[in-house]
Amino acid sequence: MIHRNRSSTIADVARLAGVSIATVSRVINGNTPVIESTALRVRDAISELKFVPRAAARTLASRRTNTIGLIFSEIGGAFFPLLLKGIEAETRSAGYELLIHSTQAAHAQKRRPLGEHNTDGLLVFTSSLEIEELRKLSQINFPLVLMHQTPPDEMNTPVITIENKDGAEMLVSHLIEKHARRRIVFLQGPEGHEDSQWRERGYREALESHGISFDPGLVVSGEFDEEQAFAAMRKLLLDGIEFDAVFSGDDDAAIGVYRALKMANRSIPDDVAVVGFDDVQFSRYISPALTTIRAPIEEVGREAVRQLIHLLNGEQAQSLTLMRTELVIRESCGCKSHDSHKS
Amino acid sequence: MIHRNRSSTIADVARLAGVSIATVSRVINGNTPVIESTALRVRDAISELKFVPRAAARTLASRRTNTIGLIFSEIGGAFFPLLLKGIEAETRSAGYELLIHSTQAAHAQKRRPLGEHNTDGLLVFTSSLEIEELRKLSQINFPLVLMHQTPPDEMNTPVITIENKDGAEMLVSHLIEKHARRRIVFLQGPEGHEDSQWRERGYREALESHGISFDPGLVVSGEFDEEQAFAAMRKLLLDGIEFDAVFSGDDDAAIGVYRALKMANRSIPDDVAVVGFDDVQFSRYISPALTTIRAPIEEVGREAVRQLIHLLNGEQAQSLTLMRTELVIRESCGCKSHDSHKS
DNA sequence: GCGTTATCAGAAAGCGTTTTCATAGTATAC
DNA sequence: GTATACTATGAAAACGCTTTCTGATAACGC
């Protein structure tokens, strides 16, 4: 191990400033009054020695890690950078550190790596943690905030998510009202995926409120995935199912839908209107530009941190926060876009 | 603050197992032999009490944080998720925690938040830290690995980056050899951006090795940005500069180039071939599909962690690691792509 | 003036581990 | 059988802070 000469400690500062270490600590933390002349000497000593308190020692003594843990399953997806950006910014501005951890299947790890022993609270994204794990944490009252995942009823854990249902409803209503579509395919996401379930509900409610009866034959599985969506669309086309629009579940799946339709020589949007969900980066660049839903993902991250901090301060947190979604109209629904290339 | 009944400590485990805390510690860390029958009792006690050692106490006693810090400037960019994924995976498989921090301009923070006091070593992405800061860290021999940034000569800090020059050279040579282009525009990235400098060098060398003289009038600033690239191309077109190809610096800029060329009714690739760099997600979806360079970003992250761990172990680290880049031929160069929609 | 109350600062007790040092017991050597 | 060398464990000293408890001074009320 490379040798580094021990860096200075609070005792060195105290000695140089001619005070006790308690006083130095008080100057650093500013939680107990210290007379200005003394404080000044201490501050000088600190900067002269370039003293930085050891995080571990503070944590041990104060029983606060001053750290928030973020736990998620996959980094992939256009989603993640925005979420992380929000989380990081808010965490930092609240004066906390951010420890991150993914639970990719790969190495089945024995012990939950983030918890009481190294964080003050946890942010959990979608289903990155087993319900059982969540329950355990919740039982010991460990501060917890979920994102895009509703907890079991008995767990009163705050949740931040987006208006999936509203978004889907806007999308489908737009297809019905503005473009007179009536046979609209819905591509479901993965089994049990909560976002997907809400989107389906929005889809159904839009149909219902416009007096269109729900046809189970138009709901197939797209898995929020290009290939799966492609395959599902191929099958619909081969089976000769009739439809005049597709709500692809998300933008990734929309790419698969585009491919299948083009291959079958169906024009988008004339023969079939297509809409996505998420407004990922490529949505505005594909042709025709994709009509979709935009959600304030970054804000989801920020809000999750805010709620967690409420919890950490022993304050009440909001049990459910739903972020507004916004319809982004481009060309794939049949509208004329004014900005196929810019937001 | 929410009350939580103190969780168990190593002393509780020791008591239950009927041994001393030293023995418990030895069982946990496995660095000193403990007779199997004793170890078994200890392990039973640990799982019965659900004991998890406090990270802070371990750190304080052992003087190792077991944590790697990642410091970067911006989360945006198609780049980041991949890099983070590699870093996260490798960090975890090496048994370290990952603390992340961004240095967005916004809150000018007084003190570097990641350092000796809370991490064992630091991963620094591009220019997220001032040279002065780097120098300080390097002077106290703090383990450091840079990504996509070469350190000043006197700092013998390992660097991981990609073959920017090779990539650019492949791209430009392809345009010259396969598509007989000779007047190739190069859109530079931001001033002082190291990736951009190397790409420019590759561009020049490709020209030179094919006997094409360098024309400074064909090199303009695109800033790796759609709007800037658009503006730069508009200007070239208005000025009546002649060219038959554009190396846009990166894929984002290529979008701006596309827009400008389409607006001027120049066909891509017939009138003007266009190539990018990075192979971001949308590159295969735009029309025509973009010929570009793919770099193993995730591997950059993994390798950076590996080198840092060498340093942490007191071993020698490789001072420069250059990751191979790969030409991804699609349609915008004039080739017929076999996969405009799949990698 | 004297007793009472505020201030400010120091002493010292933790916080929960790792690690060094010491020791009892066992095995090995002759 | 005694001297020697291990081995497995325990006792106790760090590690570098925060925080409680105390005490010394100064300020105040009357």
Coordinates of N, CA and C in Angstrom, one line a residue, chain A residues 1 23 54 57 111 116 129 146 169 174-175 185 191 196 214-215 234 247 288 304 314 330:
Chain A
M1 N 0.8 -1.2 0.0 CA 0.0 0.0 0.0 C 0.9 1.2 0.0
T23 N -14.4 22.2 21.1 CA -14.6 23.5 20.5 C -14.5 23.4 19.0
R54 N -13.0 13.2 9.0 CA -13.3 11.9 8.4 C -14.8 11.6 8.5
A57 N -15.6 8.8 11.1 CA -15.6 9.1 12.5 C -16.9 9.9 12.9
R111 N -26.2 -10.5 0.8 CA -26.8 -9.5 1.7 C -27.1 -8.2 1.0
E116 N -29.2 0.1 6.8 CA -28.9 0.8 8.0 C -27.5 1.0 8.3
L129 N -36.0 -4.3 -5.8 CA -35.9 -5.0 -4.5 C -37.1 -5.9 -4.3
L146 N -40.2 4.9 -2.6 CA -40.2 4.1 -3.8 C -40.5 5.0 -5.0
E169 N -54.6 8.0 -21.4 CA -55.9 8.4 -21.8 C -55.8 9.6 -22.8
H174 N -56.8 11.4 -28.0 CA -56.4 12.2 -29.2 C -56.6 11.4 -30.5
L175 N -56.2 10.1 -30.4 CA -56.4 9.3 -31.6 C -57.9 9.2 -32.0
V185 N -54.9 -0.8 -31.2 CA -54.2 -1.9 -30.6 C -53.4 -1.3 -29.4
E191 N -45.3 -8.4 -17.9 CA -46.3 -8.9 -16.9 C -46.0 -8.3 -15.5
S196 N -47.2 -0.3 -17.0 CA -48.0 -0.8 -18.0 C -49.5 -1.0 -17.6
F214 N -64.4 -2.3 -25.6 CA -63.1 -2.9 -25.5 C -63.0 -4.2 -26.2
D215 N -62.0 -4.4 -27.0 CA -61.8 -5.6 -27.7 C -60.5 -6.3 -27.3
R234 N -46.3 -8.3 -36.2 CA -46.3 -9.3 -37.3 C -47.4 -10.3 -37.2
F247 N -51.2 1.9 -29.9 CA -50.6 2.5 -28.8 C -49.5 1.5 -28.3
P288 N -42.2 8.5 -39.5 CA -42.5 9.9 -39.0 C -42.3 10.1 -37.6
A304 N -38.5 12.5 -5.1 CA -38.2 11.3 -4.3 C -37.2 11.7 -3.2
G314 N -37.8 13.3 10.3 CA -38.9 12.9 11.2 C -40.2 13.6 10.9
R330 N -46.6 14.8 -32.5 CA -45.7 15.0 -33.7 C -46.5 14.5 -34.9

